CSV table of C-alpha atoms in Angstrom, one decimal:
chain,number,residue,atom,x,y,z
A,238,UNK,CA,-4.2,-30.0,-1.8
A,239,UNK,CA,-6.9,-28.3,0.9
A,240,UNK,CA,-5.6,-24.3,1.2
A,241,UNK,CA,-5.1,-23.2,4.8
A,242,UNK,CA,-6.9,-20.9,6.2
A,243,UNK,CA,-3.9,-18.2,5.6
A,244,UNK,CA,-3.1,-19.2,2.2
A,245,UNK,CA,-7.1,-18.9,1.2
A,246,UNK,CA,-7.0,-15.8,3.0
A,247,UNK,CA,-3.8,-15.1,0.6
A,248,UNK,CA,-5.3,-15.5,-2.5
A,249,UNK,CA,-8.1,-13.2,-1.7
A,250,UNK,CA,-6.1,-10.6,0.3
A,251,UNK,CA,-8.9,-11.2,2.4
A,252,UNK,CA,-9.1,-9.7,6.2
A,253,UNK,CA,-7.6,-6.6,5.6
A,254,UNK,CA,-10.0,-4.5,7.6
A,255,UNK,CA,-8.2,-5.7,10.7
A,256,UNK,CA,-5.0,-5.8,9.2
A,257,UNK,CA,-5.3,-2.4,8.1
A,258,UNK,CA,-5.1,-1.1,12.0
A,259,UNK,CA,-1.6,-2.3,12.4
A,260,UNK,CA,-0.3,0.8,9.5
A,261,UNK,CA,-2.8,1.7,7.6
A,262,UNK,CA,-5.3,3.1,9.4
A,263,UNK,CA,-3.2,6.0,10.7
A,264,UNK,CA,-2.2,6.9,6.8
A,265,UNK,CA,-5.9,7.1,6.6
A,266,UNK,CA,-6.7,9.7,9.0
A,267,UNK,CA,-3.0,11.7,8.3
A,268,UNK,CA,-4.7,12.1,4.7
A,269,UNK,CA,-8.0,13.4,5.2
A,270,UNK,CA,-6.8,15.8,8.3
A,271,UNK,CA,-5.0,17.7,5.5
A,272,UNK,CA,-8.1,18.0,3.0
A,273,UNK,CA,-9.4,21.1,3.3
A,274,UNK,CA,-12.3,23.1,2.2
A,275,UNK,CA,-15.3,21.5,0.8
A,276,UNK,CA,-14.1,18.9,-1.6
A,277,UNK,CA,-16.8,18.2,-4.5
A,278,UNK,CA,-14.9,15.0,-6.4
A,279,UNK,CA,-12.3,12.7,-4.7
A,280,UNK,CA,-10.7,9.9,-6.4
A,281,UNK,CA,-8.8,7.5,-4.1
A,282,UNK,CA,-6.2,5.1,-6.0
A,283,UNK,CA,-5.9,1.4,-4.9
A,284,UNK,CA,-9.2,1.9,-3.0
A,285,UNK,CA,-8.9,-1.4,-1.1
A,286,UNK,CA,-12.3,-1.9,0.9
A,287,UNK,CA,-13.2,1.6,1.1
A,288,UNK,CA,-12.0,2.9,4.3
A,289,UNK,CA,-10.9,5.8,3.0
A,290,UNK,CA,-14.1,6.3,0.9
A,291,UNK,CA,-16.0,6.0,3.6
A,292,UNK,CA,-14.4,8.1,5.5
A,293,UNK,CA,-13.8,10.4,3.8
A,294,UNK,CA,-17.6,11.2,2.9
A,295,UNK,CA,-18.5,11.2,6.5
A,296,UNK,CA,-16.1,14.3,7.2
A,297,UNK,CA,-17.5,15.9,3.9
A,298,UNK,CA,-21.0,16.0,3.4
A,299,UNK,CA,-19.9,18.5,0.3
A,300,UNK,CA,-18.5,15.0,-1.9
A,301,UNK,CA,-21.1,14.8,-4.6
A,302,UNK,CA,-18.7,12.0,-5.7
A,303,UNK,CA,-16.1,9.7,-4.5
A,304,UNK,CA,-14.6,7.2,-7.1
A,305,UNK,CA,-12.2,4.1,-6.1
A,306,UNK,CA,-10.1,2.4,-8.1
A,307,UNK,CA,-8.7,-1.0,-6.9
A,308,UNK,CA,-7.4,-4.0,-8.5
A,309,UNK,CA,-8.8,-6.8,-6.5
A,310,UNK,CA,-12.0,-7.4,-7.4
A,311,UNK,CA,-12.6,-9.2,-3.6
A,312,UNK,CA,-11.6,-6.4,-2.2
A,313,UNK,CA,-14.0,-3.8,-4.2
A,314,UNK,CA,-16.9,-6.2,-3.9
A,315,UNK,CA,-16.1,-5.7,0.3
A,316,UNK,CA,-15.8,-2.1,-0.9
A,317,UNK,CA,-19.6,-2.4,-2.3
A,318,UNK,CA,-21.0,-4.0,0.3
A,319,UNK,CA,-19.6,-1.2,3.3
A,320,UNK,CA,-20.2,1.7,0.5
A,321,UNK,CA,-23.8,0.9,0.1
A,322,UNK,CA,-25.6,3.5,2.0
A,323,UNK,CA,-23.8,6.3,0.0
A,324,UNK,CA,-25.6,5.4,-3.1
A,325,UNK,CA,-25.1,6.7,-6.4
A,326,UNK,CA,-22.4,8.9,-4.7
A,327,UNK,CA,-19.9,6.5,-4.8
A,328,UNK,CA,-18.2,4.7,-8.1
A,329,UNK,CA,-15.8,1.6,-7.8
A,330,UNK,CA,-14.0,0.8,-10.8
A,331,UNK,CA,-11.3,-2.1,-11.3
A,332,UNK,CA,-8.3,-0.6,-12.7
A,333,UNK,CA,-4.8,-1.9,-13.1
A,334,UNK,CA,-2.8,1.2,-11.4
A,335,UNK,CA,0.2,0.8,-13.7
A,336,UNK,CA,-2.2,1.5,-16.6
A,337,UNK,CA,-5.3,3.0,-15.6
A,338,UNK,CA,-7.9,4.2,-18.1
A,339,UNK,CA,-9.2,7.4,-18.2
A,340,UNK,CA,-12.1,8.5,-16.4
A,341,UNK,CA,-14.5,11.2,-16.9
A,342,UNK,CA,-13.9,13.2,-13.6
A,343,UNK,CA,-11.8,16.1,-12.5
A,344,UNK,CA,-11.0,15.5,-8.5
A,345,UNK,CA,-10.4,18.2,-6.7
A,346,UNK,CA,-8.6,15.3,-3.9
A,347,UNK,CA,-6.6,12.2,-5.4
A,348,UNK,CA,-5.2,9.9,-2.5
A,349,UNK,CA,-3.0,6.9,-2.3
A,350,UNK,CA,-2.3,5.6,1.0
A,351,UNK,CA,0.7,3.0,0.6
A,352,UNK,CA,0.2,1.9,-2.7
A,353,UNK,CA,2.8,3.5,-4.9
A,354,UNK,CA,5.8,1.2,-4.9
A,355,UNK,CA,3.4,-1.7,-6.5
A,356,UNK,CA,3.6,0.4,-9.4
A,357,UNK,CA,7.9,0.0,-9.3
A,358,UNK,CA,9.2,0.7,-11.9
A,359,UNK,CA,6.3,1.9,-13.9
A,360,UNK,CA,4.7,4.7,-11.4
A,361,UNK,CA,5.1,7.9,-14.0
A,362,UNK,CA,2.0,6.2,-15.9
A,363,UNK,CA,-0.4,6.8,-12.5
A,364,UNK,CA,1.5,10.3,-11.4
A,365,UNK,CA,0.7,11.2,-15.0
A,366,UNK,CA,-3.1,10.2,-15.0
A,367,UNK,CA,-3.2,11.8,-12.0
A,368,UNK,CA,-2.4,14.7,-13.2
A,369,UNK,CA,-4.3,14.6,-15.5
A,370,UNK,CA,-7.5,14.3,-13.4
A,371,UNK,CA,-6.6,16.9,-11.7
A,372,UNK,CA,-9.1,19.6,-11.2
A,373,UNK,CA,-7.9,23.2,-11.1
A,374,UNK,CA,-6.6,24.1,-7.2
A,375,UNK,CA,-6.6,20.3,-6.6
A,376,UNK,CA,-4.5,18.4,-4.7
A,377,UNK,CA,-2.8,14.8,-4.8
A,378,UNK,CA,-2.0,13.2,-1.3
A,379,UNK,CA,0.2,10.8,-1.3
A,380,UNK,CA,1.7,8.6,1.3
A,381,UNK,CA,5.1,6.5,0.7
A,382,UNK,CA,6.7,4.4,3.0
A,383,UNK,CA,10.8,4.6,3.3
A,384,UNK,CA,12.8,1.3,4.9
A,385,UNK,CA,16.5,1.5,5.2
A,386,UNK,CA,17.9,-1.2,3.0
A,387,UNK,CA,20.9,-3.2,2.7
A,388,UNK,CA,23.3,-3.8,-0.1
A,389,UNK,CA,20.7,-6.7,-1.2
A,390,UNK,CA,17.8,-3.9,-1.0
A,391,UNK,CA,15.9,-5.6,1.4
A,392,UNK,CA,14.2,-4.0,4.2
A,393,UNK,CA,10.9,-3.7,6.2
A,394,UNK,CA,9.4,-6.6,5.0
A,395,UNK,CA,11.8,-8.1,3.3
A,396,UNK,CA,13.9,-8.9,6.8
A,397,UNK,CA,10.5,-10.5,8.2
A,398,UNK,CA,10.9,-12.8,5.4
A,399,UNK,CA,14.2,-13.6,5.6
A,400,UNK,CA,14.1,-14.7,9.0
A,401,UNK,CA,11.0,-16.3,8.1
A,402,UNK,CA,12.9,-18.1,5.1
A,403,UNK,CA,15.8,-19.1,7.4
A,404,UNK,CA,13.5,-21.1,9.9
A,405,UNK,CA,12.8,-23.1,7.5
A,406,UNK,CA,16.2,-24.0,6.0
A,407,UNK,CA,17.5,-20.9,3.9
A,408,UNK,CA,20.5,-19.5,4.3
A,409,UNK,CA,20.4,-16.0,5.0
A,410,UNK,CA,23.0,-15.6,2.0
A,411,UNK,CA,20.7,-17.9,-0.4
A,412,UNK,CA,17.4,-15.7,0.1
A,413,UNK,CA,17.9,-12.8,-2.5
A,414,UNK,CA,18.9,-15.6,-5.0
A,415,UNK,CA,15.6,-17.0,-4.1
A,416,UNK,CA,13.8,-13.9,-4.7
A,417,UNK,CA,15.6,-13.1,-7.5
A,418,UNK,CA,15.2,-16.5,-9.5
A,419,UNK,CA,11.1,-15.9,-9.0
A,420,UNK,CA,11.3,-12.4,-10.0
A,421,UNK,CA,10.3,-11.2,-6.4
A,422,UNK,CA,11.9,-8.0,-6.2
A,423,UNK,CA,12.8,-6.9,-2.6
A,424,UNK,CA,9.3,-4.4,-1.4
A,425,UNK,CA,12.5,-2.0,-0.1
A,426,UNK,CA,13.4,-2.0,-3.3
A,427,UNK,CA,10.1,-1.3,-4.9
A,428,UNK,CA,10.2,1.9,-2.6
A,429,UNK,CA,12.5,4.5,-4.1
A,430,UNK,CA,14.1,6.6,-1.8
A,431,UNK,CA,12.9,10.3,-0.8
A,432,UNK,CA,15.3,11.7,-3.0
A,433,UNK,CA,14.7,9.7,-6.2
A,434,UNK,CA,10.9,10.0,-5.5
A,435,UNK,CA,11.0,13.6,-5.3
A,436,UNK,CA,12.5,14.3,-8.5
A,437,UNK,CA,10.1,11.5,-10.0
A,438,UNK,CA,7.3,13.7,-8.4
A,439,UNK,CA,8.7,16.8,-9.2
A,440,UNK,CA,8.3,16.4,-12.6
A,441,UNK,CA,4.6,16.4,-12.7
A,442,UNK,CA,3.6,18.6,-10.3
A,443,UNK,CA,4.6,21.3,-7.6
A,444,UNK,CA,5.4,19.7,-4.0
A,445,UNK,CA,3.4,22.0,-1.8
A,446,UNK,CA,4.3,20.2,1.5
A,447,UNK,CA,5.6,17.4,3.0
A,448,UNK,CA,5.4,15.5,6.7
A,449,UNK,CA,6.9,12.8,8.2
A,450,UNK,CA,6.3,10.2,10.9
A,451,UNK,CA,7.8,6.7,12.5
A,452,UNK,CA,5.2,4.1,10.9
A,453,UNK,CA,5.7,1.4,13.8
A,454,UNK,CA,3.6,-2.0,13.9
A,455,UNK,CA,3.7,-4.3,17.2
A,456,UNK,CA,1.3,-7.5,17.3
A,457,UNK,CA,-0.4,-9.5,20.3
A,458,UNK,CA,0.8,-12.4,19.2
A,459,UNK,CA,2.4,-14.6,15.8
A,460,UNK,CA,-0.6,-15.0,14.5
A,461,UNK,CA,-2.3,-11.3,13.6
A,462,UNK,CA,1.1,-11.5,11.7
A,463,UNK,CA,0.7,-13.7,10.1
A,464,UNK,CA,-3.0,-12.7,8.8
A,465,UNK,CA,-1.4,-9.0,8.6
A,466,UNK,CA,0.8,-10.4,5.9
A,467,UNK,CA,-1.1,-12.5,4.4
A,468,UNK,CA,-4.1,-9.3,3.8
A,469,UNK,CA,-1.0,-7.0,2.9
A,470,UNK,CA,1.0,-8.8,1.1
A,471,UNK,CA,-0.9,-11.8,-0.3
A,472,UNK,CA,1.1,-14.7,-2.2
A,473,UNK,CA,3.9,-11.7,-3.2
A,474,UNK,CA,6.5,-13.5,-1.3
A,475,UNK,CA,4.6,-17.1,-0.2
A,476,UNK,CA,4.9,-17.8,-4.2
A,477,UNK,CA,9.0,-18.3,-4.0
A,478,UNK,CA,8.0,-21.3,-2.6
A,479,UNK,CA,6.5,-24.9,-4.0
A,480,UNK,CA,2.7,-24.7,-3.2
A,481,UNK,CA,2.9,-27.3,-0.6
A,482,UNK,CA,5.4,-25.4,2.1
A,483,UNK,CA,2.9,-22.2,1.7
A,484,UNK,CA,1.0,-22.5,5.0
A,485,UNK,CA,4.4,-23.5,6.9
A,486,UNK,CA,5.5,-20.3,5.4
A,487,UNK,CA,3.0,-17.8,6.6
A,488,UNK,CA,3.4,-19.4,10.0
A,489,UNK,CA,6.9,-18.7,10.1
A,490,UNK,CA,6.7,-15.3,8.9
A,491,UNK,CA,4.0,-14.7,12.2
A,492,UNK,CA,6.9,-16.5,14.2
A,493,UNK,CA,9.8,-14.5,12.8
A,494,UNK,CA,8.1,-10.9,13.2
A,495,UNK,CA,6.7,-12.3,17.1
A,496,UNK,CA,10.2,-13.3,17.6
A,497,UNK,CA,11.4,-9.5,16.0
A,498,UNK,CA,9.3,-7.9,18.2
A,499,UNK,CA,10.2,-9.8,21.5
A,500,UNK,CA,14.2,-8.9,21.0
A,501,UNK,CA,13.6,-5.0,19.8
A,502,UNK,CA,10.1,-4.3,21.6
A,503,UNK,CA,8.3,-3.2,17.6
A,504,UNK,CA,7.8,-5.8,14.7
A,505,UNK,CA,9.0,-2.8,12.6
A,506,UNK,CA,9.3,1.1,12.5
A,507,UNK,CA,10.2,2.9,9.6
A,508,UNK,CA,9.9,6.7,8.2
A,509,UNK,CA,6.3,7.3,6.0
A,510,UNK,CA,6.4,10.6,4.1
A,511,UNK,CA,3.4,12.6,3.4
A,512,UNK,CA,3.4,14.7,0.3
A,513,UNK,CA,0.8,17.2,-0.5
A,514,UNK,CA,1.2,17.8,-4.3
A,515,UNK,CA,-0.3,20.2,-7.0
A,516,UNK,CA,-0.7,21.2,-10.4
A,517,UNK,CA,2.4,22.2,-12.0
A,518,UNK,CA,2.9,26.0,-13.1
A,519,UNK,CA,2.4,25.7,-16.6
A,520,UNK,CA,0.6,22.5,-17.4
A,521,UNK,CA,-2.5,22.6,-19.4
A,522,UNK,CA,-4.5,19.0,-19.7
């Protein structure tokens, strides 16, 4: 079977630097606005294709070091190749986030930007690294993203796909049965809520500061949808389907959120928190 163009593009979570502008990009410069001083080590987690990195080292000349960790190891090698110019001070490593290895740096900035519900239900194993890689006075930005649900937990996402699902022949009722017989766990679900997070944070480090915005995405047309989802989300939710009703899938889900966004003016809009965390009184590494 010949992969479309989507599906390839799937598989690689390739495209994401222009899928990134539709959320991510804001996260990105909501971060680094609140780093202050002059940072020598920063350590971003699920580094993607090193915006951040980059970024990051062009507003601080002080970086003597900026490590990413990412899964995907398409993604790092774009990462490489946009990286390049900084040299020696930049260090990508492929790390599994729900069990990352130890490194030898102390940061005195860890971010992740949108990453943390991936980790559901195993994220005290990276909030715990974290912590300890931690340099003394640093600090651990970290943005979440917070969908109202329903009683299925879906939400955000999860409601693109389910219209998406229901074009072609689901019934609404049928789709978390769906999910649930693949083991694809509803992403609103995956996100705890600010509540539950907070104590999960709280108990490995001091919340300094939080902020809040309305993350909202709109598109020009089905199709950056459909490439947003498939660089976002990759096969995540395409694989609760045979391999051969894929493509038709990711060009429903471009259809569905058009059609969202034609009725209600957005594609979606939902709450992003911002936490500015730090070490905990009393923890020695």
């Amino acid at each position: 079977m010949t992969l479309s163009d989507t599906e390839a593009q799937a598989r690689t979570l390739g495209g994401y630097d222009d899928a990134s502008r539709l959320r991510q990009a804001h996260d990105r410069d909501w971060v680094l606005d609140r780093v202050t001083g002059d940072p020598d080590v920063l350590i971003d987690l699920g580094s993607g294709i090193g915006q951040l990195l980059d970024a990051a080292l062009r507003r601080h000349p002080s970086l003597r070091l900026a490590v990413g960790l990412e899964r995907s190891e398409h993604r790092i090698a774009e990462a490489g190749e946009r990286l390049r110019p900084y040299g020696g001070r930049v260090v990508l490593h492929r790390a599994d986030l729900t069990a990352p290895a130890p490194l030898p740096h102390r940061a005195d900035v860890v971010t992740m930007t949108s990453v943390l519900h991936w980790l559901y239900p195993v994220e005290h194993r990276v909030l715990a690294w974290v912590r300890d890689h931690l340099a003394p006075g640093g600090s651990f930005l970290l943005t979440t993203y917070h969908p109202a649900r329903d009683h299925h937990g879906f939400g955000g996402e999860d409601d693109v796909v389910r219209a998406a699902l229901g074009e072609l022949g689901f019934a609404p009722e049928a789709v978390p049965g769906l999910l649930e017989d693949r083991e694809i766990l509803p992403i609103a679900t995956r996100t705890r809520t600010v509540e539950e997070l907070g104590a999960l944070l709280g108990e490995f480090f001091e919340i300094e500061e939080t902020w809040e915005r309305d993350a909202v995405v709109t598109v020009r047309d089905a199709a950056q949808y459909e490439h947003f989802h498939a660089a976002t989300f990759g096969d995540y939710y395409a694989s609760a389907l045979d391999p051969d009703r894929r493509a038709e899938f990711f060009r429903a889900v471009g259809r569905a959120a058009f059609e969202r966004q034609r009725r209600q003016g957005r594609v979606s809009a939902m709450p992003v928190r911002l936490w500015k965390l730090t070490e905990r009184t009393g923890h020695t590494a």
